[in-house]
Structures are given as C-alpha cells and as structure tokens.
PDB file of C-alpha atoms in Angstrom:
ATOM      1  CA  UNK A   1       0.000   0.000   0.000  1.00 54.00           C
ATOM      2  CA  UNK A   2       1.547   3.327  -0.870  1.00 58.00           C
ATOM      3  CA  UNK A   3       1.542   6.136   1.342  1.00 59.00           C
ATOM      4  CA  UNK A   4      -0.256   9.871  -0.367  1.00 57.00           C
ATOM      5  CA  UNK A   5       1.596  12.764   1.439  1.00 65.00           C
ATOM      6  CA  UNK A   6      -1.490  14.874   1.173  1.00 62.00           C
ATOM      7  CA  UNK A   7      -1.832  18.422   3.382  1.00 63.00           C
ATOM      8  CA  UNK A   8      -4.145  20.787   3.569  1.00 62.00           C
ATOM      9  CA  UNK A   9      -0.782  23.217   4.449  1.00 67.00           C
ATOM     10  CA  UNK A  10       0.402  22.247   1.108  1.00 69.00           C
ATOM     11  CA  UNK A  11      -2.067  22.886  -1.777  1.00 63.00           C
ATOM     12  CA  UNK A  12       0.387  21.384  -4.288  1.00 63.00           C
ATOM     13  CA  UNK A  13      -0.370  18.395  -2.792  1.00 62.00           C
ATOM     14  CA  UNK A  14      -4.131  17.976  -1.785  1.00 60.00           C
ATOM     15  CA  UNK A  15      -5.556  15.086  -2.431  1.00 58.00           C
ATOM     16  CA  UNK A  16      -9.674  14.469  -0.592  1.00 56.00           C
ATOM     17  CA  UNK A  17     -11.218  11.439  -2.083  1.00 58.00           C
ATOM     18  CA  UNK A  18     -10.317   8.487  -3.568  1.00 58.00           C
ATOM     19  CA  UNK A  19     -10.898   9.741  -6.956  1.00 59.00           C
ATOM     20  CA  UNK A  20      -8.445  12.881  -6.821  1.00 62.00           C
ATOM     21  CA  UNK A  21      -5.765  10.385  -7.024  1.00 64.00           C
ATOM     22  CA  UNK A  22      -6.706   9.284 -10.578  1.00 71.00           C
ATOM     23  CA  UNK A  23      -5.085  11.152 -13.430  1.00 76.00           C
ATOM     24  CA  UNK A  24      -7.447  13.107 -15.206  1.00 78.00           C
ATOM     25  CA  UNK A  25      -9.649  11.808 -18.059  1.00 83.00           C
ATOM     26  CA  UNK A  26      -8.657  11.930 -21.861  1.00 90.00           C
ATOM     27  CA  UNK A  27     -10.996  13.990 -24.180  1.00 92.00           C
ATOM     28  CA  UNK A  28     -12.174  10.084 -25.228  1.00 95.00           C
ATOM     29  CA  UNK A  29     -12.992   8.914 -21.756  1.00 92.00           C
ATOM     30  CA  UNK A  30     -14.747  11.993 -21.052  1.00 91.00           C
ATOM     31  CA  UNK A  31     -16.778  11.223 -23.789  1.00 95.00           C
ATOM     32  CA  UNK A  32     -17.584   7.247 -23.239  1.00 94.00           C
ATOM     33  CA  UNK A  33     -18.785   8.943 -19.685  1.00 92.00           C
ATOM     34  CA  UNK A  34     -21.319  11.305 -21.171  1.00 94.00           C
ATOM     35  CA  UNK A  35     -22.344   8.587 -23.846  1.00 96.00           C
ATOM     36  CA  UNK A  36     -22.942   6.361 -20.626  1.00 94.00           C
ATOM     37  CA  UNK A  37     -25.006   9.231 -19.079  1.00 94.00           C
ATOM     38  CA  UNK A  38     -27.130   9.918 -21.663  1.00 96.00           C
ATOM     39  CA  UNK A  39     -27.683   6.287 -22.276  1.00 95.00           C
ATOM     40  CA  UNK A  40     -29.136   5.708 -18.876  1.00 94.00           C
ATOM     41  CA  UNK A  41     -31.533   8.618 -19.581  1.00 94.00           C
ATOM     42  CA  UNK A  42     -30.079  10.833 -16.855  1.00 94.00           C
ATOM     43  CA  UNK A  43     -30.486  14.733 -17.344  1.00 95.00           C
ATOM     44  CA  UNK A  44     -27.009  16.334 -17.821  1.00 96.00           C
ATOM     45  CA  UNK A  45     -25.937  19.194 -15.897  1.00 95.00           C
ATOM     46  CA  UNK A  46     -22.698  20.870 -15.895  1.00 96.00           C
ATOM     47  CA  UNK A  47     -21.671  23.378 -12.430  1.00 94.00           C
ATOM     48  CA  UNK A  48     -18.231  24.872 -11.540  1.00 94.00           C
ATOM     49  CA  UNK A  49     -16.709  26.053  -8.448  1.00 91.00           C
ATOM     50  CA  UNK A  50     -13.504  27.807  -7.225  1.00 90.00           C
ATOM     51  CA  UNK A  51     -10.849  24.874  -6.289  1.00 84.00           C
ATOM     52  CA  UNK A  52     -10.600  26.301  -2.649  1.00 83.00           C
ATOM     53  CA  UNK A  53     -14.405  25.247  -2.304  1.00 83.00           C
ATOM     54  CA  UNK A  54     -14.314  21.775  -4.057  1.00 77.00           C
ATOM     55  CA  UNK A  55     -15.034  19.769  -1.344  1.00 75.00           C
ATOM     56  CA  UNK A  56     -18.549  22.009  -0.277  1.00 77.00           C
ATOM     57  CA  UNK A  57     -21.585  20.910  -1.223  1.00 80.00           C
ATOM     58  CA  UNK A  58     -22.240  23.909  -3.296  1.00 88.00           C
ATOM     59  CA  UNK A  59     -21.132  24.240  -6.881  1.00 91.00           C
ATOM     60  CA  UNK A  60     -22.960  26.865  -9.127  1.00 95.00           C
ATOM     61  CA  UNK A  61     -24.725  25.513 -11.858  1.00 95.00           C
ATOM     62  CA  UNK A  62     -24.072  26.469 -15.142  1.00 96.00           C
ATOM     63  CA  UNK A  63     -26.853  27.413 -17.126  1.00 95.00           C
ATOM     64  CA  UNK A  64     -29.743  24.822 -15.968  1.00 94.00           C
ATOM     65  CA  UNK A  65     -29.766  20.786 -16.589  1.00 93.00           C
ATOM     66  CA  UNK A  66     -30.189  19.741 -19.849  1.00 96.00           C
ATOM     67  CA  UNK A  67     -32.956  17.700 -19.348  1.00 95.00           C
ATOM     68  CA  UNK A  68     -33.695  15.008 -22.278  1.00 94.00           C
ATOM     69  CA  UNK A  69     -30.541  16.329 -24.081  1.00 96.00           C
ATOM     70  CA  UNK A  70     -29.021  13.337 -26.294  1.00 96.00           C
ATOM     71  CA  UNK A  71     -26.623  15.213 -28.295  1.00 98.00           C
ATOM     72  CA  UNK A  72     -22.786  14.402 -26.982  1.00 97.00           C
ATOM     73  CA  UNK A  73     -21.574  16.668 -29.158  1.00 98.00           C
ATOM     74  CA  UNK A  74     -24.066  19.458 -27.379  1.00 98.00           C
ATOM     75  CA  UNK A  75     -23.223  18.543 -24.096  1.00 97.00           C
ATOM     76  CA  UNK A  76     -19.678  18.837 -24.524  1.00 97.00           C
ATOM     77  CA  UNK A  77     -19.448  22.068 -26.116  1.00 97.00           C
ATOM     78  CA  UNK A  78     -21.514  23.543 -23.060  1.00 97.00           C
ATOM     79  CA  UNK A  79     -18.750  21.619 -20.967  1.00 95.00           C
ATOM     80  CA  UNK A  80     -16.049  23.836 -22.869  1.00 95.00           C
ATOM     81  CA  UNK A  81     -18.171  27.112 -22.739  1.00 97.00           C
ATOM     82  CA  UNK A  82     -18.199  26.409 -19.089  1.00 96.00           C
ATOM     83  CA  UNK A  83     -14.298  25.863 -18.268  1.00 94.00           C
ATOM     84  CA  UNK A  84     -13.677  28.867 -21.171  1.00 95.00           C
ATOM     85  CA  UNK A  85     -15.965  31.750 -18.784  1.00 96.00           C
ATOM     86  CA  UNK A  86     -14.524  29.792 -15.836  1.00 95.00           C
ATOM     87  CA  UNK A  87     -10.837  28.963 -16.374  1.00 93.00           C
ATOM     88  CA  UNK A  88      -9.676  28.761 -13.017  1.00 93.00           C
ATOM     89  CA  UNK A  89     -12.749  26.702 -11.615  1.00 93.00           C
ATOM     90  CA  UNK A  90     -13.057  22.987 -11.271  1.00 90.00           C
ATOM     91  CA  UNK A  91     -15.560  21.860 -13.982  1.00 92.00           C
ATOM     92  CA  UNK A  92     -17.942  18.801 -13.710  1.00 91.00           C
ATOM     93  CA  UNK A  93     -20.738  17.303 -15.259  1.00 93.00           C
ATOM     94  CA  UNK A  94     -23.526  15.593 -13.277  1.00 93.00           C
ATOM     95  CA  UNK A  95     -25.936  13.322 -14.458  1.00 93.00           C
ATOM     96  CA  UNK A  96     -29.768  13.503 -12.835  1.00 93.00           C
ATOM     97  CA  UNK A  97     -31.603  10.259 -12.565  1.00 91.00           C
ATOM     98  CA  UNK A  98     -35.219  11.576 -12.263  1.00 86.00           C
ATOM     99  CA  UNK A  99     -36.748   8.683 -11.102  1.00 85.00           C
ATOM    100  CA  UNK A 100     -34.094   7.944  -8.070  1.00 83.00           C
ATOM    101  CA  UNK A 101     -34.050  11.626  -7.822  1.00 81.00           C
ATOM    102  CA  UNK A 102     -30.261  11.778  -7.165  1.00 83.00           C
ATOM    103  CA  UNK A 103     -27.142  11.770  -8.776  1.00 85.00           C
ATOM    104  CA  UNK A 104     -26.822   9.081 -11.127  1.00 82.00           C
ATOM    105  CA  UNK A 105     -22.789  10.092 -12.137  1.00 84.00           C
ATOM    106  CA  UNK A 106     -20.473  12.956 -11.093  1.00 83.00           C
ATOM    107  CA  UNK A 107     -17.352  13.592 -12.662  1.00 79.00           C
ATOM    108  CA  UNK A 108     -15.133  16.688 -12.571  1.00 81.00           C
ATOM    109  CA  UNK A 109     -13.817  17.334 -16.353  1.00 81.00           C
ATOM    110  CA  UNK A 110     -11.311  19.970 -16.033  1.00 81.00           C
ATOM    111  CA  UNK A 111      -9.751  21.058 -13.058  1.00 80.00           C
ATOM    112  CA  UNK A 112      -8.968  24.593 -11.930  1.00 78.00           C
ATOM    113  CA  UNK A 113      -5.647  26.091 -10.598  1.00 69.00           C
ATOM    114  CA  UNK A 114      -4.485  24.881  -7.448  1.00 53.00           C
ATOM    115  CA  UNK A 115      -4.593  27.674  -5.012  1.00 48.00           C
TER     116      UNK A 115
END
C-alpha cells in the first residue's frame, strides 16, 4: 500500500477522495462517460466552483440541466463554454436520474488552478 503525502498546508499536494488520485480523463474517456449518461436517460448538468471550495456541497450551476438532451456533441461544447468563462474553476458534469431523484454520475472534467 503506498503512502499519499497529502496536506491541507500544502495545496500542491491535496488530495480528498479516492478519486483525486486518478489522473485526469482523456478527451475520449470523457466522452464514453457522457455517452454512458445519456444512455441511462439521466439529465445532464454541468456546475463549476472555485478549487478552494471543491469539497462544499455547493457548486454553481451552469446554465440549468439539460434535461432530455441526447446530443454528446451538445453537451460537450456547453462543458467547454463552461471551463472557457470559468478557467480557473473545477468543472464537472452531473448526471440527474429523475426517477431515483439523485445523482446518477459525477465527474469533474477539467480542473482549476491549485490555489
């Protein structure tokens, strides 16, 4: 088992869930993830938020959920437009299930500046 040196006195280092210590996803697996999302029928919804707050339960949403959107392509590009008005804020998309009424996927796609 390896040993993470992660400290919240050194923000080079953070790491806060088992996931931050994944590399981050390729354009392709990004997209495999929102094909997988909109194959389940979940409603696509894309918030940001400042990396200092990434571990509230807050994020601000961009724009509202997409609900019934199919198109990848769509869904993507609002993605982009996110991280492009937001370039220093973590980005991730969320996919609704409306008939658990939770969170059927999370995923942060681009990742702001450490602070």
């Amino acid at each position: 088992m390896q040993d993470y040196h992660s400290r919240l006195s050194d923000p080079a280092s953070r790491k806060f869930e088992t996931f931050s210590y994944l590399p981050a996803m390729t354009p392709e697996e990004i997209r495999k993830q929102v094909e997988y999302i909109v194959s389940k029928g979940w409603n696509p919804a894309i918030e940001h938020t400042e990396p200092q707050y990434l571990m509230d339960s807050y994020w601000y949403m961009w724009k509202l959920p997409m609900f019934g959107e199919t198109d990848i392509d769509l869904i993507l590009g609002e993605a982009e437009a996110c991280h492009k008005a937001n370039p220093d804020n973590h980005v991730r998309l969320v996919g609704y299930d409306n008939f658990a009424q939770s969170q059927g996927a999370s995923m942060v796609i681009y990742r702001g500046k450490t602070v």
